[in-house]
CSV table of C-alpha atoms in Angstrom, one decimal:
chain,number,residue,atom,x,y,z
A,1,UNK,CA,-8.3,-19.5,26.0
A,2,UNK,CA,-6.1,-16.6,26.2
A,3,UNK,CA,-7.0,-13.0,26.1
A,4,UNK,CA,-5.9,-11.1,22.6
A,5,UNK,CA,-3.0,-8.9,22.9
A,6,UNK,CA,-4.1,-5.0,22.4
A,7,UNK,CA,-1.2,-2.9,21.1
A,8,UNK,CA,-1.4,0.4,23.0
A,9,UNK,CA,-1.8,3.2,20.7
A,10,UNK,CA,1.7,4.7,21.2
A,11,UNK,CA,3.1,1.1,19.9
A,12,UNK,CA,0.6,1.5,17.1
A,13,UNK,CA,2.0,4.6,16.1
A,14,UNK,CA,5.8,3.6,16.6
A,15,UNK,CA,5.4,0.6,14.7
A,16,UNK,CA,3.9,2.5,11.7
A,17,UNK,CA,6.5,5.5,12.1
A,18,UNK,CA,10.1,6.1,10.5
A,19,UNK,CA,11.5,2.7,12.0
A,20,UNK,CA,13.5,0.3,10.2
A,21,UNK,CA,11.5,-3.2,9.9
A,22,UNK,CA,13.1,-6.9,9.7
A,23,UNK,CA,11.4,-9.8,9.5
A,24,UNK,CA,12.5,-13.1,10.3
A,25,UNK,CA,11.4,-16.3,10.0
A,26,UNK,CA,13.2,-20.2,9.7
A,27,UNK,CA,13.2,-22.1,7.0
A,28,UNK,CA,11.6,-25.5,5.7
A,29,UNK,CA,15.9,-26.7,6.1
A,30,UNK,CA,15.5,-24.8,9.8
A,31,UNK,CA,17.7,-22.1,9.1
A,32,UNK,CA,16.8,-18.7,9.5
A,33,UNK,CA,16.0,-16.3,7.0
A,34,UNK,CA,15.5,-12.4,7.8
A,35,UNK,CA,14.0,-9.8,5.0
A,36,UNK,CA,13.6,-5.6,4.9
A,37,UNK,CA,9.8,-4.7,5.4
A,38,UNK,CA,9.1,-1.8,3.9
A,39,UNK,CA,6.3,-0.8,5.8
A,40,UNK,CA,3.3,-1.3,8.5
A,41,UNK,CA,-0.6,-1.0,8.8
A,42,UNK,CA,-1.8,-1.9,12.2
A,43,UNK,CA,-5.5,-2.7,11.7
A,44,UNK,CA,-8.0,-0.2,13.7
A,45,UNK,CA,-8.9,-2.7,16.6
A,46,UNK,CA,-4.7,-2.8,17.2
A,47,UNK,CA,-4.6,-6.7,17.2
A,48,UNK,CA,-3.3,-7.2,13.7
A,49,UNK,CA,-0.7,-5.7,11.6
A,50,UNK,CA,0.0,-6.0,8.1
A,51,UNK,CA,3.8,-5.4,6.9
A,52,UNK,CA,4.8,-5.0,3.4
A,53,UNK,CA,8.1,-6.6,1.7
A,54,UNK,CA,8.9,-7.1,-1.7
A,55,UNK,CA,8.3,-10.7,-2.9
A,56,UNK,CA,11.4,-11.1,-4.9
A,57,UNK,CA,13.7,-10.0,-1.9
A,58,UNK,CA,11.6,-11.8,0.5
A,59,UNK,CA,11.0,-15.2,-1.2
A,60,UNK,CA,13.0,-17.4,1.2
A,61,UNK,CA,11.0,-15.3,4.1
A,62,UNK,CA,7.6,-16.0,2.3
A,63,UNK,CA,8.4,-19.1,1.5
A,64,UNK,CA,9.2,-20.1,5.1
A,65,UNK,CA,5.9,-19.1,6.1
A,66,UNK,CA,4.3,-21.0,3.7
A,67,UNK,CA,5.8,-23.8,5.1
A,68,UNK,CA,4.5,-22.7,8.7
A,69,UNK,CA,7.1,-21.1,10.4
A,70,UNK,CA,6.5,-18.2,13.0
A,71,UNK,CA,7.5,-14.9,12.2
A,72,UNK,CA,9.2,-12.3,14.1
A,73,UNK,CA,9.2,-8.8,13.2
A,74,UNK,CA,11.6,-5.8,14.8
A,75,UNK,CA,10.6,-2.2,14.3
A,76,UNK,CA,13.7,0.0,15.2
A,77,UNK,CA,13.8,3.8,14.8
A,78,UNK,CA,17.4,5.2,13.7
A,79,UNK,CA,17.3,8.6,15.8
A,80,UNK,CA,16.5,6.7,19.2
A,81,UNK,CA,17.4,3.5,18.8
A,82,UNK,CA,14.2,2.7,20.8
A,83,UNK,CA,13.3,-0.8,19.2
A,84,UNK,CA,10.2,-3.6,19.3
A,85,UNK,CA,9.9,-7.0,18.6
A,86,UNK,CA,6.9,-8.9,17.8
A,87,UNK,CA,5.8,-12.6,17.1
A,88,UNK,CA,3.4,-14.6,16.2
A,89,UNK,CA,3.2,-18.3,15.6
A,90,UNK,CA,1.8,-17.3,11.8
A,91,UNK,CA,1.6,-15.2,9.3
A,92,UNK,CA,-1.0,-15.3,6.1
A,93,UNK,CA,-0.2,-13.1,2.8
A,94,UNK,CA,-3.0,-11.0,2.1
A,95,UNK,CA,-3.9,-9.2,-1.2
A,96,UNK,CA,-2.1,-5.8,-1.9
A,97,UNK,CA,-4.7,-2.7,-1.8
A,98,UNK,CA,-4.5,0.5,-3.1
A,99,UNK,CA,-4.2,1.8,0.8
A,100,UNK,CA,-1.5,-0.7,1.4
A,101,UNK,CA,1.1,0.6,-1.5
A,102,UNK,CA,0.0,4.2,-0.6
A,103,UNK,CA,1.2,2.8,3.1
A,104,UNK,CA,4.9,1.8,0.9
A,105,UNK,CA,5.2,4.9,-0.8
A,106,UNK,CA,4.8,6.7,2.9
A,107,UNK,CA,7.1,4.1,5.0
A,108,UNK,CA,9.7,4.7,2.3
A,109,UNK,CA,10.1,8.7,2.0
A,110,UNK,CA,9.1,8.6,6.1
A,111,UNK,CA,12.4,6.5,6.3
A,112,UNK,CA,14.5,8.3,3.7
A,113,UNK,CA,13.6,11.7,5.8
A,114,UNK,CA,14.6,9.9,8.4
A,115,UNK,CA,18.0,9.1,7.7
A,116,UNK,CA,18.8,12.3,5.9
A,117,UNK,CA,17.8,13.9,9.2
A,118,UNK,CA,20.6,11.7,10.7
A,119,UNK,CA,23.3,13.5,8.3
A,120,UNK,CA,23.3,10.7,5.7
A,121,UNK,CA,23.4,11.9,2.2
A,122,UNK,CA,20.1,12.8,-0.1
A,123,UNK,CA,21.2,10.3,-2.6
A,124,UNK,CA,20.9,7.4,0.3
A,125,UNK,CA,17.6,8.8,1.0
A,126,UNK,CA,16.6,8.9,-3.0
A,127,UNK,CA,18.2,5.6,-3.1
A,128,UNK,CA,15.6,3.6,-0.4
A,129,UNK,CA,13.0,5.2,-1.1
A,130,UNK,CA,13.5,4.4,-5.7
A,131,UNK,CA,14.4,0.5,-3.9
A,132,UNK,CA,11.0,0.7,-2.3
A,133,UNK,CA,9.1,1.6,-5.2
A,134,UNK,CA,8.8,-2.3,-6.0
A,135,UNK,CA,5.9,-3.3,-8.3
A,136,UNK,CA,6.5,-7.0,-6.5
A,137,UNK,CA,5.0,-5.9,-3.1
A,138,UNK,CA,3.5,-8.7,-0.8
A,139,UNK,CA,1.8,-8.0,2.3
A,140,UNK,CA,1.7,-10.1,5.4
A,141,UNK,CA,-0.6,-9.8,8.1
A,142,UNK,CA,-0.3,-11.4,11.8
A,143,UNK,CA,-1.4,-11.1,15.2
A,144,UNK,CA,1.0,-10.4,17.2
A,145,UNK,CA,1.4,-12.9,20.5
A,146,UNK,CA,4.5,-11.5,22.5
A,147,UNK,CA,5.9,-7.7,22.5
A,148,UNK,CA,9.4,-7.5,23.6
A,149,UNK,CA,11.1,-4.1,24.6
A,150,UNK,CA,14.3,-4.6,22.6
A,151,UNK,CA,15.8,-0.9,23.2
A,152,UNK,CA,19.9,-1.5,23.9
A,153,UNK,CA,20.0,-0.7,27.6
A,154,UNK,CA,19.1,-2.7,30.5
A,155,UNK,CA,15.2,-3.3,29.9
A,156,UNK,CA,16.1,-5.3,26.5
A,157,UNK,CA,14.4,-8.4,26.2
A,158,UNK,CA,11.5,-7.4,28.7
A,159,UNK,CA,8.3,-8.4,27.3
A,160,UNK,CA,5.9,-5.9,26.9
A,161,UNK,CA,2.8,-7.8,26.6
A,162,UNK,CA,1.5,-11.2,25.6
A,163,UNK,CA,-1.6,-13.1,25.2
């Protein structure tokens, strides 16, 4: 049996900072099929996260996973580049809390600032954060099995850690 992966606290807090989050999965026809996340909760023990997409832009992602796919998931944060990639043989939808669209609203003005702060207009800002203010959120939660450093340089692709 393998030991569970631990995300160290600085991972924890990158993955749940300003970073722009893509999921991917392949589908039941084996192609694959990549959705926005709009958003991150890393559970308090660090082995789980839960990311947060909107249903209707993410239906051949969800439906993918219904189907048993893996799932892969890159955080990427604008101002550095600095990037992760996580999978996981599964993910399982889980119900949408209260904390968990308060966690949207967040990810989606953090980003916005973000952006703005890399000289991209206000209205671009005002613009992700209105498309993030979906009232079709899903949630997703998986443990993640491998953690790959994927910042462009020479150490892409080195995994990180993995049970």
């Amino acid at each position: 049996m393998s030991t569970p992966l631990i995300l160290s606290p600085d991972q924890a807090a990158f993955l749940q900072g300003p970073v722009s989050i893509n999921l991917a999965a392949s589908g039941r026809d084996g192609w694959p099929c990549v959705c926005r996340a709009q958003g991150c909760v890393v559970a308090r023990d660090r082995r789980s996260l839960t990311v947060l997409l909107s249903a209707r832009r993410g239906r051949e992602l969800l439906d993918a996973l219904d189907g048993g796919s893996s799932i892969a998931a890159v955080f990427s944060r604008p101002a550095t580049h600095a990037t992760l990639q996580l999978k996981a043989g599964q993910a399982s939808r889980v119900a949408v809390s209260a904390a968990l669209k308060a966690c949207n609203a967040r990810y989606a003005q953090q980003f916005a600032e973000e952006l703005v702060g890399l000289g991209y207009g206000p209205d671009l800002g005002q613009g992700i954060v209105n498309l993030m203010a979906t009232t079709d959120l899903a949630a997703l939660r998986f443990v993640p099995e491998v953690i790959f450093d994927q910042t462009p340089g020479p150490a892409a692709g080195r995994v990180l850690a993995t049970t």
